[in-house]
Coordinates of C-alpha atoms in Angstrom, one line a residue:
Chain A
X157 CA 0.0 0.0 0.0
X158 CA 0.9 3.7 -0.2
X159 CA 1.4 4.0 3.6
X160 CA 1.2 2.1 6.9
X161 CA -2.5 1.2 7.4
X162 CA -4.0 0.5 10.8
X163 CA -7.4 -0.7 11.9
X164 CA -9.6 0.0 13.6
X165 CA -8.9 3.7 13.7
X166 CA -11.0 4.1 16.9
X167 CA -11.9 1.4 19.3
X168 CA -14.0 1.7 22.5
X169 CA -14.0 -1.4 24.7
X170 CA -15.1 -2.3 28.1
X171 CA -12.6 -3.0 30.9
X172 CA -11.7 -6.7 30.9
X173 CA -12.3 -7.3 27.2
X174 CA -9.6 -8.3 24.8
X175 CA -8.7 -6.1 21.8
X176 CA -6.8 -6.8 18.6
X177 CA -5.2 -4.0 16.6
X178 CA -4.1 -4.6 13.1
X179 CA -1.2 -3.1 11.1
X180 CA -0.5 -3.4 7.4
X181 CA 2.9 -2.0 6.7
X182 CA 4.2 -0.4 3.6
X183 CA 4.5 -3.1 0.9
X184 CA 7.9 -4.8 1.0
X185 CA 9.0 -3.3 4.3
X186 CA 11.0 -5.7 6.4
X187 CA 10.8 -4.2 9.8
X188 CA 7.6 -3.4 11.7
X189 CA 7.3 -1.5 15.0
X190 CA 4.6 -0.9 17.5
X191 CA 4.6 2.2 19.6
X192 CA 2.1 3.7 22.1
X193 CA 1.4 7.4 22.3
X194 CA -0.4 9.0 25.3
X195 CA -2.1 12.3 24.8
X196 CA 0.5 15.1 24.8
X197 CA 3.4 12.7 24.8
X198 CA 5.9 11.3 22.4
X199 CA 5.5 7.7 21.1
X200 CA 6.8 5.0 23.4
X201 CA 8.4 1.9 22.0
X202 CA 6.6 -1.4 22.5
X203 CA 8.1 -4.0 20.2
X204 CA 9.5 -4.7 16.7
X205 CA 9.8 -7.4 14.1
X206 CA 12.2 -8.2 11.3
X207 CA 10.2 -10.2 8.9
X208 CA 8.2 -12.6 11.1
X209 CA 10.7 -12.7 14.0
X210 CA 10.0 -10.6 17.0
X211 CA 13.4 -9.0 17.8
X212 CA 12.7 -6.9 20.8
X213 CA 9.6 -6.9 23.1
X214 CA 11.2 -5.1 26.0
X215 CA 8.7 -2.2 25.7
X216 CA 5.6 -4.3 26.2
X217 CA 4.2 -3.1 29.6
X218 CA 3.2 -6.6 30.9
X219 CA 2.1 -10.0 29.8
X220 CA -1.4 -8.8 28.8
X221 CA 0.3 -7.3 25.7
X222 CA 1.4 -9.5 22.8
X223 CA 2.2 -9.1 19.2
X224 CA 2.6 -11.3 16.2
X225 CA 3.6 -11.1 12.5
X226 CA 3.2 -14.6 11.4
X227 CA 3.8 -14.2 7.6
X228 CA 6.2 -11.3 7.9
X229 CA 3.7 -8.7 6.6
X230 CA 0.5 -7.9 8.6
X231 CA 0.9 -7.6 12.4
X232 CA -1.5 -7.8 15.2
X233 CA -1.1 -6.2 18.6
X234 CA -3.3 -7.9 21.2
X235 CA -4.2 -6.6 24.6
X236 CA -5.9 -9.0 26.9
X237 CA -8.1 -8.1 29.9
X238 CA -8.0 -4.4 29.0
X239 CA -7.6 -1.8 31.8
X240 CA -8.4 1.9 31.7
X241 CA -4.7 2.7 31.8
X242 CA -4.3 0.9 28.4
X243 CA -6.3 3.8 26.8
X244 CA -3.9 5.5 24.3
X245 CA -3.0 5.8 20.6
X246 CA -1.3 2.7 19.4
X247 CA 0.9 3.4 16.4
X248 CA 2.5 1.0 13.9
X249 CA 5.5 1.9 11.9
X250 CA 7.6 0.2 9.2
X251 CA 11.0 0.5 7.6
X252 CA 12.4 -0.9 4.4
X253 CA 15.6 -2.5 5.8
X254 CA 16.6 -4.3 8.9
X255 CA 19.2 -1.6 9.6
X256 CA 17.5 1.4 8.3
X257 CA 16.6 4.4 10.5
X258 CA 13.9 6.0 8.5
X259 CA 10.6 4.6 9.8
X260 CA 7.2 5.5 8.6
X261 CA 4.3 5.8 11.0
X262 CA 0.7 5.0 10.5
X263 CA -2.2 7.2 11.6
X264 CA -2.7 5.0 14.6
X265 CA -5.5 3.2 16.4
X266 CA -7.1 5.2 19.2
X267 CA -8.1 2.8 22.1
X268 CA -10.4 3.9 24.8
X269 CA -11.2 1.5 27.7
X270 CA -14.3 2.3 29.6
Chain B
X1115 CA 13.4 7.5 33.3
X1116 CA 13.0 10.1 30.6
X1117 CA 16.1 9.7 28.4
X1118 CA 15.3 12.6 26.1
X1119 CA 14.1 15.8 27.5
X1120 CA 12.4 18.4 25.2
X1121 CA 11.6 22.0 25.6
X1122 CA 9.6 24.2 25.3
X1123 CA 6.3 22.4 25.6
X1124 CA 4.7 24.9 23.4
X1125 CA 5.9 27.8 21.2
X1126 CA 4.3 30.7 19.4
X1127 CA 6.2 32.4 16.7
X1128 CA 5.3 35.1 14.2
X1129 CA 5.4 34.3 10.5
X1130 CA 9.0 34.8 9.2
X1131 CA 10.5 34.3 12.6
X1132 CA 12.9 31.6 13.9
X1133 CA 11.5 28.7 15.8
X1134 CA 13.9 26.9 18.2
X1135 CA 13.3 23.6 20.0
X1136 CA 15.8 22.1 22.3
X1137 CA 16.5 18.5 23.4
X1138 CA 18.9 16.9 25.8
X1139 CA 19.7 13.2 26.1
X1140 CA 21.3 11.0 28.7
X1141 CA 22.3 7.8 27.0
X1142 CA 25.7 8.2 25.4
X1143 CA 25.0 5.1 23.3
X1144 CA 22.5 7.0 21.2
X1145 CA 24.0 7.4 17.7
X1146 CA 21.2 8.8 15.6
X1147 CA 19.0 11.8 16.3
X1148 CA 15.9 12.4 14.2
X1149 CA 13.2 15.0 14.4
X1150 CA 9.6 14.2 13.6
X1151 CA 6.8 16.5 12.6
X1152 CA 3.3 15.5 13.4
X1153 CA 0.1 17.2 12.2
X1154 CA -3.2 16.6 14.0
X1155 CA -4.7 13.2 13.2
X1156 CA -1.6 12.1 11.4
X1157 CA 1.4 9.9 12.4
X1158 CA 4.8 11.5 13.0
X1159 CA 6.8 12.0 9.9
X1160 CA 10.6 12.2 9.7
X1161 CA 11.7 15.8 9.1
X1162 CA 15.5 15.8 9.4
X1163 CA 18.1 13.7 11.3
X1164 CA 21.7 14.0 12.4
X1165 CA 24.5 11.7 13.5
X1166 CA 26.9 12.8 16.3
X1167 CA 29.9 13.0 14.1
X1168 CA 28.7 16.3 12.7
X1169 CA 27.7 19.5 14.6
X1170 CA 25.1 20.8 12.1
X1171 CA 22.9 19.7 9.4
X1172 CA 20.7 21.9 7.2
X1173 CA 17.9 21.0 4.9
X1174 CA 16.1 23.9 3.4
X1175 CA 14.6 26.0 6.3
X1176 CA 15.3 23.3 8.9
X1177 CA 18.6 23.0 10.7
X1178 CA 19.8 20.7 13.5
X1179 CA 22.6 21.8 15.7
X1180 CA 24.3 19.1 17.7
X1181 CA 26.5 19.5 20.8
X1182 CA 28.0 16.1 21.7
X1183 CA 29.9 17.2 24.8
X1184 CA 26.7 18.8 26.3
X1185 CA 24.5 16.0 25.0
X1186 CA 22.1 18.5 23.5
X1187 CA 20.6 19.1 20.1
X1188 CA 18.2 21.6 18.7
X1189 CA 16.0 22.2 15.7
X1190 CA 15.9 25.6 14.1
X1191 CA 13.1 26.5 11.7
X1192 CA 14.1 29.6 9.7
X1193 CA 11.5 31.9 8.1
X1194 CA 8.7 30.0 10.0
X1195 CA 5.4 29.7 8.1
X1196 CA 1.9 29.0 9.3
X1197 CA 2.1 25.6 7.5
X1198 CA 4.9 24.7 9.9
X1199 CA 2.3 24.7 12.8
X1200 CA 2.5 21.2 14.1
X1201 CA 3.9 19.2 17.0
X1202 CA 7.6 18.4 16.8
X1203 CA 9.3 15.5 18.5
X1204 CA 13.0 15.0 18.9
X1205 CA 14.1 11.4 19.2
X1206 CA 17.2 9.4 19.7
X1207 CA 18.2 5.8 18.8
X1208 CA 20.9 3.4 19.4
X1209 CA 20.9 1.7 16.0
X1210 CA 22.0 -1.6 17.5
X1211 CA 18.8 -1.7 19.4
X1212 CA 16.4 -0.1 16.9
X1213 CA 14.0 1.4 19.3
X1214 CA 13.4 5.2 19.1
X1215 CA 13.2 7.2 22.3
X1216 CA 11.1 10.3 21.8
X1217 CA 11.0 13.6 23.6
X1218 CA 7.6 14.8 24.9
X1219 CA 6.9 17.1 22.0
X1220 CA 6.7 20.8 21.3
X1221 CA 3.5 22.3 19.9
X1222 CA 4.5 25.0 17.5
X1223 CA 2.0 27.7 16.4
X1224 CA 3.1 30.1 13.7
X1225 CA 0.9 33.2 13.6
X1226 CA 0.3 34.9 10.2

């Protein structure tokens, strides 16, 4: 695609429910990243993949958060048993190479837990 | 621990003026320092970046100044235009790790 595509753009869920956020990176991009951005703050790193391999998940807040990229393209970030503190913008990004520093961000998925 | 500190939080500049945003970092392992521009409803977009082996990089109206000994870097926007009104984020990365660390952002408003 032309850019990084994320869905849903907006998600309201009740506390305790599981949510899945989808990211479709720029076609051909090898690396895929997940960030979380609270209102008025900069993005905070969660995890990243090279191809289908999850290389670094040190930013995931706890074990309720997981991510996968089974075929090296589309990725899903899953939050289990959501809590109000999980409310934030979740941004996906991708880059062309495994060592490249130019990453391209999507427009994000805004999650509200009520 | 906030590894990249950004100031000011907000900035109002008249059209044609110079906008200056400052950042300071703590981790000496950082080796790449990009600036991102974010418009409302959009994701951050890379604006300009610098490596610590140079003290300045200029691209059009945008200049990064880098002071390695002070662990500080800044973005200067010359001849600021209303279209520059956006939130600007500095960031830093250790390329061996691949995770960007962002500052908290500066909301720039350029008045016509």
